[in-house]
mmCIF file of C-alpha atoms and ligand atoms in Angstrom:
data_model
loop_
_atom_site.group_PDB
_atom_site.id
_atom_site.type_symbol
_atom_site.label_atom_id
_atom_site.label_comp_id
_atom_site.label_asym_id
_atom_site.label_seq_id
_atom_site.Cartn_x
_atom_site.Cartn_y
_atom_site.Cartn_z
ATOM 1 C CA MET A 1 86.060 82.045 109.944
ATOM 2 C CA TYR A 2 88.427 82.661 112.845
ATOM 3 C CA LEU A 3 87.681 85.405 115.339
ATOM 4 C CA ILE A 4 90.550 87.693 116.208
ATOM 5 C CA ARG A 5 91.140 90.628 118.521
ATOM 6 C CA LEU A 6 93.404 93.528 117.633
ATOM 7 C CA VAL A 7 94.381 96.212 120.165
ATOM 8 C CA TYR A 8 96.366 99.258 119.083
ATOM 9 C CA THR A 9 97.256 102.695 120.343
ATOM 10 C CA SER A 10 97.885 105.945 118.461
ATOM 11 C CA SER A 11 98.296 109.702 118.934
ATOM 12 C CA VAL A 12 96.268 112.522 117.428
ATOM 13 C CA SER A 13 98.010 114.208 114.492
ATOM 14 C CA GLU A 14 97.995 117.881 113.518
ATOM 15 C CA GLN A 15 95.068 117.130 111.213
ATOM 16 C CA PHE A 16 92.857 116.090 114.104
ATOM 17 C CA SER A 17 90.460 118.525 115.719
ATOM 18 C CA GLN A 18 88.562 117.601 118.877
ATOM 19 C CA GLY A 19 85.212 117.710 117.045
ATOM 20 C CA ASP A 20 86.391 114.832 114.803
ATOM 21 C CA ILE A 21 85.714 112.252 117.486
ATOM 22 C CA GLU A 22 81.952 112.334 116.871
ATOM 23 C CA ASN A 23 82.480 111.768 113.148
ATOM 24 C CA ILE A 24 84.966 108.950 113.789
ATOM 25 C CA LEU A 25 82.466 107.191 116.063
ATOM 26 C CA ASP A 26 79.538 107.647 113.647
ATOM 27 C CA VAL A 27 81.522 106.259 110.699
ATOM 28 C CA ALA A 28 83.050 103.465 112.809
ATOM 29 C CA ARG A 29 79.658 102.308 114.085
ATOM 30 C CA LYS A 30 78.141 102.319 110.608
ATOM 31 C CA ASN A 31 81.040 100.515 108.908
ATOM 32 C CA ASN A 32 81.733 98.063 111.730
ATOM 33 C CA ASN A 33 78.098 97.092 111.939
ATOM 34 C CA LYS A 34 78.142 96.104 108.258
ATOM 35 C CA LEU A 35 81.264 93.990 108.799
ATOM 36 C CA ASN A 36 80.212 92.487 112.150
ATOM 37 C CA VAL A 37 83.226 94.094 113.773
ATOM 38 C CA THR A 38 82.799 95.044 117.439
ATOM 39 C CA GLY A 39 85.017 96.816 119.928
ATOM 40 C CA MET A 40 85.796 99.819 122.037
ATOM 41 C CA LEU A 41 87.629 103.127 121.648
ATOM 42 C CA CYS A 42 89.233 105.058 124.531
ATOM 43 C CA PHE A 43 90.315 108.642 123.999
ATOM 44 C CA ASN A 44 91.860 111.221 126.324
ATOM 45 C CA SER A 45 92.045 114.133 123.820
ATOM 46 C CA ARG A 46 95.609 113.145 122.839
ATOM 47 C CA LEU A 47 95.851 109.335 122.744
ATOM 48 C CA PHE A 48 93.639 106.589 121.354
ATOM 49 C CA LEU A 49 93.408 103.003 122.563
ATOM 50 C CA GLN A 50 91.143 100.805 120.466
ATOM 51 C CA CYS A 51 90.125 97.167 120.448
ATOM 52 C CA LEU A 52 88.630 95.577 117.322
ATOM 53 C CA GLU A 53 87.208 92.067 117.240
ATOM 54 C CA GLY A 54 85.603 90.057 114.495
ATOM 55 C CA SER A 55 86.592 87.807 111.621
ATOM 56 C CA ARG A 56 90.266 88.037 110.744
ATOM 57 C CA GLU A 57 89.420 89.260 107.258
ATOM 58 C CA ASN A 58 87.126 92.069 108.424
ATOM 59 C CA VAL A 59 89.260 93.227 111.350
ATOM 60 C CA ASN A 60 92.233 93.451 108.988
ATOM 61 C CA LYS A 61 90.102 95.403 106.524
ATOM 62 C CA VAL A 62 88.988 97.930 109.157
ATOM 63 C CA TYR A 63 92.473 98.233 110.637
ATOM 64 C CA HIS A 64 93.919 98.932 107.205
ATOM 65 C CA THR A 65 91.493 101.861 106.763
ATOM 66 C CA ILE A 66 92.301 103.170 110.243
ATOM 67 C CA LEU A 67 96.029 102.906 109.528
ATOM 68 C CA ASN A 68 95.655 105.254 106.554
ATOM 69 C CA ASP A 69 93.640 107.888 108.422
ATOM 70 C CA PRO A 70 95.654 111.137 108.584
ATOM 71 C CA ARG A 71 93.939 112.240 111.801
ATOM 72 C CA HIS A 72 96.247 110.077 113.907
ATOM 73 C CA GLU A 73 99.855 108.853 113.870
ATOM 74 C CA LYS A 74 102.393 106.658 115.721
ATOM 75 C CA ILE A 75 100.013 103.712 115.388
ATOM 76 C CA GLU A 76 101.327 100.709 117.329
ATOM 77 C CA ILE A 77 99.722 97.280 117.599
ATOM 78 C CA LEU A 78 99.712 96.167 121.237
ATOM 79 C CA GLU A 79 97.988 92.835 120.767
ATOM 80 C CA TYR A 80 96.775 90.662 117.889
ATOM 81 C CA GLN A 81 95.400 87.238 118.654
ATOM 82 C CA GLU A 82 92.884 84.574 117.850
ATOM 83 C CA ILE A 83 89.962 84.471 120.281
ATOM 84 C CA SER A 84 87.202 81.954 120.852
ATOM 85 C CA GLU A 85 84.512 84.494 121.709
ATOM 86 C CA ARG A 86 83.895 88.237 121.591
ATOM 87 C CA GLU A 87 84.102 90.395 124.712
ATOM 88 C CA PHE A 88 82.575 93.579 123.260
ATOM 89 C CA ASP A 89 79.787 91.927 121.297
ATOM 90 C CA THR A 90 77.136 94.539 122.157
ATOM 91 C CA TRP A 91 79.140 97.448 120.691
ATOM 92 C CA SER A 92 79.825 98.202 117.044
ATOM 93 C CA MET A 93 82.139 100.716 118.727
ATOM 94 C CA GLY A 94 81.817 101.524 122.441
ATOM 95 C CA TYR A 95 83.304 104.836 123.519
ATOM 96 C CA VAL A 96 85.256 105.512 126.699
ATOM 97 C CA PRO A 97 85.717 109.233 127.356
ATOM 98 C CA GLU A 98 88.602 110.770 129.308
ATOM 99 C CA SER A 99 86.503 111.038 132.491
ATOM 100 C CA SER A 100 86.408 107.226 132.757
ATOM 101 C CA LEU A 101 90.197 106.911 132.499
ATOM 102 C CA THR A 102 90.750 107.462 136.201
ATOM 103 C CA LYS A 103 94.083 107.540 138.048
ATOM 104 C CA PRO A 104 93.358 104.336 140.048
ATOM 105 C CA LEU A 105 92.519 102.435 136.849
ATOM 106 C CA ASN A 106 95.606 103.710 135.048
ATOM 107 C CA LEU A 107 97.760 102.755 138.047
ATOM 108 C CA ARG A 108 96.223 99.295 138.145
ATOM 109 C CA PHE A 109 97.320 98.518 134.581
ATOM 110 C CA SER A 110 100.466 100.619 134.081
ATOM 111 C CA GLY A 111 103.375 102.169 135.941
ATOM 112 C CA SER A 112 101.807 105.617 135.908
ATOM 113 C CA PRO A 113 98.557 107.268 137.064
ATOM 114 C CA HIS A 114 98.279 108.799 133.587
ATOM 115 C CA PHE A 115 96.687 107.122 130.578
ATOM 116 C CA SER A 116 99.811 105.732 128.903
ATOM 117 C CA PRO A 117 98.937 102.912 126.473
ATOM 118 C CA TYR A 118 102.349 103.067 124.733
ATOM 119 C CA GLU A 119 103.852 101.939 128.044
ATOM 120 C CA MET A 120 101.447 99.038 128.485
ATOM 121 C CA SER A 121 101.796 95.400 127.512
ATOM 122 C CA GLY A 122 99.124 94.011 125.219
ATOM 123 C CA ASP A 123 97.730 92.008 128.112
ATOM 124 C CA SER A 124 97.477 95.080 130.392
ATOM 125 C CA ALA A 125 95.842 97.114 127.613
ATOM 126 C CA HIS A 126 93.321 94.333 127.040
ATOM 127 C CA ARG A 127 92.591 94.056 130.777
ATOM 128 C CA LEU A 128 92.140 97.837 131.043
ATOM 129 C CA LEU A 129 89.599 97.678 128.202
ATOM 130 C CA LEU A 130 87.736 94.901 129.993
ATOM 131 C CA ALA A 131 87.709 96.903 133.238
ATOM 132 C CA LEU A 132 86.293 99.880 131.339
ATOM 133 C CA ARG A 133 83.714 97.818 129.494
ATOM 134 C CA ASP A 134 81.186 97.886 132.310
ATOM 135 C CA THR A 135 81.561 101.625 132.928
ATOM 136 C CA VAL A 136 80.304 102.857 129.548
ATOM 137 C CA PRO A 137 76.678 103.042 128.434
ATOM 138 C CA ASN A 138 75.668 100.448 125.879
ATOM 139 C CA ILE A 139 75.049 102.236 122.560
HETATM 140 P P1 FAD B 1 84.985 108.686 104.631
HETATM 141 O O1 FAD B 1 84.498 108.887 106.038
HETATM 142 O O2 FAD B 1 84.244 109.393 103.548
HETATM 143 O O3 FAD B 1 86.532 109.068 104.586
HETATM 144 C C1 FAD B 1 87.274 108.998 103.362
HETATM 145 C C2 FAD B 1 88.744 109.266 103.638
HETATM 146 O O4 FAD B 1 88.955 110.568 104.194
HETATM 147 C C3 FAD B 1 89.344 108.264 104.638
HETATM 148 O O5 FAD B 1 90.634 107.914 104.192
HETATM 149 C C4 FAD B 1 89.451 109.051 105.927
HETATM 150 O O6 FAD B 1 90.534 108.558 106.692
HETATM 151 C C5 FAD B 1 89.636 110.480 105.427
HETATM 152 N N1 FAD B 1 89.001 111.477 106.325
HETATM 153 C C6 FAD B 1 87.729 111.461 106.765
HETATM 154 N N2 FAD B 1 87.488 112.535 107.518
HETATM 155 C C7 FAD B 1 88.655 113.234 107.561
HETATM 156 C C8 FAD B 1 89.058 114.447 108.202
HETATM 157 N N3 FAD B 1 88.198 115.151 108.952
HETATM 158 N N4 FAD B 1 90.326 114.861 108.024
HETATM 159 C C9 FAD B 1 91.196 114.148 107.276
HETATM 160 N N5 FAD B 1 90.877 112.999 106.641
HETATM 161 C C10 FAD B 1 89.625 112.559 106.805
HETATM 162 N N6 FAD B 1 86.516 103.444 110.872
HETATM 163 C C11 FAD B 1 85.836 102.292 110.938
HETATM 164 O O7 FAD B 1 85.186 101.906 109.963
HETATM 165 N N7 FAD B 1 85.849 101.525 112.071
HETATM 166 C C12 FAD B 1 86.548 101.883 113.198
HETATM 167 O O8 FAD B 1 86.500 101.174 114.199
HETATM 168 C C13 FAD B 1 87.282 103.108 113.149
HETATM 169 N N8 FAD B 1 88.014 103.512 114.212
HETATM 170 C C14 FAD B 1 88.784 104.632 114.100
HETATM 171 C C15 FAD B 1 89.619 104.981 115.163
HETATM 172 C C16 FAD B 1 90.440 106.099 115.064
HETATM 173 C C17 FAD B 1 91.336 106.461 116.216
HETATM 174 C C18 FAD B 1 90.429 106.882 113.884
HETATM 175 C C19 FAD B 1 91.319 108.092 113.773
HETATM 176 C C20 FAD B 1 89.612 106.541 112.823
HETATM 177 C C21 FAD B 1 88.773 105.427 112.920
HETATM 178 N N9 FAD B 1 87.937 105.036 111.885
HETATM 179 C C22 FAD B 1 87.234 103.870 111.941
HETATM 180 C C23 FAD B 1 87.782 105.867 110.666
HETATM 181 C C24 FAD B 1 88.628 105.307 109.545
HETATM 182 O O9 FAD B 1 89.968 105.647 109.743
HETATM 183 C C25 FAD B 1 88.159 105.882 108.195
HETATM 184 O O10 FAD B 1 88.111 107.281 108.267
HETATM 185 C C26 FAD B 1 86.782 105.396 107.835
HETATM 186 O O11 FAD B 1 86.655 104.016 108.025
HETATM 187 C C27 FAD B 1 86.536 105.737 106.365
HETATM 188 O O12 FAD B 1 85.147 105.676 106.207
HETATM 189 P P2 FAD B 1 84.498 105.857 104.789
HETATM 190 O O13 FAD B 1 84.963 104.779 103.916
HETATM 191 O O14 FAD B 1 83.020 106.009 105.007
HETATM 192 O O15 FAD B 1 85.096 107.184 104.208
#
């Protein structure tokens, strides 16, 4: 079964309230664990950037559910590719809060000091996620 990585970005919709993030993470960790899907979610109270990795079948399954979630909109795939190994294998869903999305990091991977995943190439988004990987506690 091929491993793939999918990276997408999206914006909160009117149906989202800030307290939803805890529920999203709880459900994501439970479901992803069952499907052996791993990854990381960044959130700055307005924008999401998420990486999912696992078997092609299961990542597609999870992404399809996410796509139909009314709590976010303007969902754009930034990268979708076959990989030979996982990079977020210790997280069923790691979480990067706004405080970790610092100006120097944003500037390193985009043209702006603000978190702007819609303006990033898939490769830059992936590299930003890797840079953030070591800054979040392993849960
Ligand atoms: P339930 O949690 O019971 O949800 C049933 C339905 O209700 C779903 O369609 C859900 O979208 C919708 N729903 C749930 N709560 C609300 C609410 N407060 N307001 C409006 N509609 C609601 N899920 C994963 O499994 N893995 C992930 O990695 C993952 N990442 C996510 C990232 C983002 C940015 C968002 C917004 C959601 C993410 N989710 C993830 C959640 C996913 O979209 C589904 O909500 C979830 O997988 C459905 O879980 P469930 O089958 O247990 O149903």
